[in-house]
Short mmCIF file of C-alpha atoms in Angstrom, two decimals:
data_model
loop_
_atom_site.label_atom_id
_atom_site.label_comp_id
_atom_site.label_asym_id
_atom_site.label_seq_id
_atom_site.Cartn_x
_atom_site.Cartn_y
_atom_site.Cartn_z
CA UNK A 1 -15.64 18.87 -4.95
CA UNK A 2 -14.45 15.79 -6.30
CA UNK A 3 -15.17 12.32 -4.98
CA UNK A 4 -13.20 9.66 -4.01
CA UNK A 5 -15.66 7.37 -6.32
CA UNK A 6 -15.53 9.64 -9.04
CA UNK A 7 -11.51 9.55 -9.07
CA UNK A 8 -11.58 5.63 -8.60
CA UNK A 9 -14.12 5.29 -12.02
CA UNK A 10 -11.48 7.94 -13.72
CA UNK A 11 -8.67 5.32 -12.87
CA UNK A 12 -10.55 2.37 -14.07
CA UNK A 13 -11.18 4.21 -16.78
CA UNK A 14 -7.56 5.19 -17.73
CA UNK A 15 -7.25 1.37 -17.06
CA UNK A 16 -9.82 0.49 -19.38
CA UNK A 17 -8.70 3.22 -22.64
CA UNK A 18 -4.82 1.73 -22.13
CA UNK A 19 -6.10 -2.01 -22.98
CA UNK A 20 -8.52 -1.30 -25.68
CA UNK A 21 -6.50 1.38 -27.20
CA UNK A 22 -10.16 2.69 -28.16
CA UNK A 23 -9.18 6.15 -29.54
CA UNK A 24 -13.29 6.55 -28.27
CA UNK A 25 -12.43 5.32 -24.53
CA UNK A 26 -8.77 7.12 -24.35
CA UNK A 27 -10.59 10.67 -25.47
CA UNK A 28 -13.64 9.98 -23.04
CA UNK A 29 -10.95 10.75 -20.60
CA UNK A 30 -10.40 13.87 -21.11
CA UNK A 31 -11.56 17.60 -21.94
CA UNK A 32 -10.74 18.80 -25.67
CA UNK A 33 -8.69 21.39 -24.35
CA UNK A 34 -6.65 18.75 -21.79
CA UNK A 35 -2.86 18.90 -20.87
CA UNK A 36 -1.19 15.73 -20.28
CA UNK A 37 2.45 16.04 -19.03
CA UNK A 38 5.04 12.98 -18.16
CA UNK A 39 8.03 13.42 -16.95
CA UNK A 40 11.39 12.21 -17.09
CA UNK A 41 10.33 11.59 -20.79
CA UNK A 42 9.60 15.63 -20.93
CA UNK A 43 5.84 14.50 -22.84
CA UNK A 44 3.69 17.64 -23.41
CA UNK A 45 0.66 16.79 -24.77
CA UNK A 46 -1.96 19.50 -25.12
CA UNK A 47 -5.95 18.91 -26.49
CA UNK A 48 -7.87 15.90 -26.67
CA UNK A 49 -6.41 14.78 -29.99
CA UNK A 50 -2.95 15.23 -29.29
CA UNK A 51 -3.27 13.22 -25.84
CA UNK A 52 -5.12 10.39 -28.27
CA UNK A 53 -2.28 10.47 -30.73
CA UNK A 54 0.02 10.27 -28.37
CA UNK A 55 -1.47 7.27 -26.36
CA UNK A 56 -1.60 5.10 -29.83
CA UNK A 57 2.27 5.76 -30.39
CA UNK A 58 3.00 3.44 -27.31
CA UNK A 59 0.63 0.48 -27.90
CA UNK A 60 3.40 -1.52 -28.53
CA UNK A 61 4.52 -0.81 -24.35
CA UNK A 62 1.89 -3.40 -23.95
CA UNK A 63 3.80 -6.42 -25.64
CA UNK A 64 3.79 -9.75 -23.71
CA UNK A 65 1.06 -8.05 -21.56
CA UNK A 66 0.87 -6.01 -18.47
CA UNK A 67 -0.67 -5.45 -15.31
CA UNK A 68 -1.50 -1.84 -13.25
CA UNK A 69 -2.02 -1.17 -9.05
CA UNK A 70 -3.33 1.94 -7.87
CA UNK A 71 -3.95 3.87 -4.71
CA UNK A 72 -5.42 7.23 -4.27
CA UNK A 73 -3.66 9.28 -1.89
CA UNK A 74 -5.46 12.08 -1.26
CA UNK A 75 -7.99 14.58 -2.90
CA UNK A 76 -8.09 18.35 -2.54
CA UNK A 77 -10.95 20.25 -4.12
CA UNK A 78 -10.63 19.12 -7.83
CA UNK A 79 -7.75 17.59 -7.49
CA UNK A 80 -5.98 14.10 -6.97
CA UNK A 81 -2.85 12.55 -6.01
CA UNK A 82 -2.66 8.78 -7.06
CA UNK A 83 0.21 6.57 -6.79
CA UNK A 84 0.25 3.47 -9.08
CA UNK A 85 2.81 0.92 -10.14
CA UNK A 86 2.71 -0.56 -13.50
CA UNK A 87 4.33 -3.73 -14.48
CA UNK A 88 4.90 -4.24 -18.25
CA UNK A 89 6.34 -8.01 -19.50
CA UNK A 90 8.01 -6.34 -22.08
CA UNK A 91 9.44 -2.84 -20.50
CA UNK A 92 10.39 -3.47 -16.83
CA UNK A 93 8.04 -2.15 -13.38
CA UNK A 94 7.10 1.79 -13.14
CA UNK A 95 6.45 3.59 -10.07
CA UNK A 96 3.96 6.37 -11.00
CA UNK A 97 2.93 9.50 -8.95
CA UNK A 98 -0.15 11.01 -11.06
CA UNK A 99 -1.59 14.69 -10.38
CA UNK A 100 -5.04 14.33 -11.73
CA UNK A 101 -7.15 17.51 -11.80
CA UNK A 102 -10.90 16.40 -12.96
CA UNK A 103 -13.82 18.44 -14.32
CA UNK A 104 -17.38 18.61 -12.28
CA UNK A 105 -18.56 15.71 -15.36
CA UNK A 106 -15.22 13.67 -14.46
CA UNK A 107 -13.42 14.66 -17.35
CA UNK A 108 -9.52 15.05 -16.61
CA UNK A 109 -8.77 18.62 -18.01
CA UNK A 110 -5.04 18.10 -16.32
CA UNK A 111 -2.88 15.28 -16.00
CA UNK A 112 0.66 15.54 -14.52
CA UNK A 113 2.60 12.62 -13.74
CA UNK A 114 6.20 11.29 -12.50
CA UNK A 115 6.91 7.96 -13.72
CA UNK A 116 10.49 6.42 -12.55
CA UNK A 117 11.44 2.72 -13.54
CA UNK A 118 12.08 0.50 -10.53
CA UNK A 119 15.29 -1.48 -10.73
CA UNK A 120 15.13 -5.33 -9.93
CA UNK A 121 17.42 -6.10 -6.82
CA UNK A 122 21.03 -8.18 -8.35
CA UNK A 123 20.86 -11.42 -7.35
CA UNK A 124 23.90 -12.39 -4.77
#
């Protein structure tokens, strides 16, 4: 059964792998045979390398800097619901629900997650 601890030190490390861009740290993450899936943006990445690859292609979501809050919301045998809200300088605020299902060593072998953009309230 998974531990609250264990999914916490998975976060931080997803935290971690997005600043470094360390294709070492972003494939420590995960099982070779992995599936990462994102929607709206319909992402379907499948196996270590391809979930690496496809990390590096949005380095540049990071320009001007950005910052990441998370909350784990509950944990059901393997498995993990975390809700997290990421705020990028460059690209706006991000609501995200993540689905994280994680291996007995804490390696994510499934990754599903719902990311909407949060609209700033007009000014009156």
């Amino acid at each position: 059964m998974t531990t609250t601890k264990q999914v916490q030190g998975w976060i931080d490390g997803y935290v971690h792998a997005w600043n470094t861009a360390d294709p070492q740290d972003i494939a420590a993450l995960f099982t070779a045979d992995a599936e990462y899936h994102e929607q709206p943006f319909e992402t379907d990445w499948v196996g270590r390398e391809a979930i690496v690859a496809g990390w590096l292609s949005r380095q540049d979501w990071q320009a001007g800097g950005w910052n990441f809050d998370s909350e784990i919301l509950m944990i059901t045998g393997d498995t993990a619901a975390v809700s997290g809200v990421g705020v990028y300088q460059e690209l706006g605020t991000f609501q995200n629900l993540w689905v994280v299902t994680l291996t007995t060593s804490g390696k994510c072998s499934m990754f599903r997650m719902w990311n909407n953009e949060i609209q700033a309230e007009l000014s009156k």
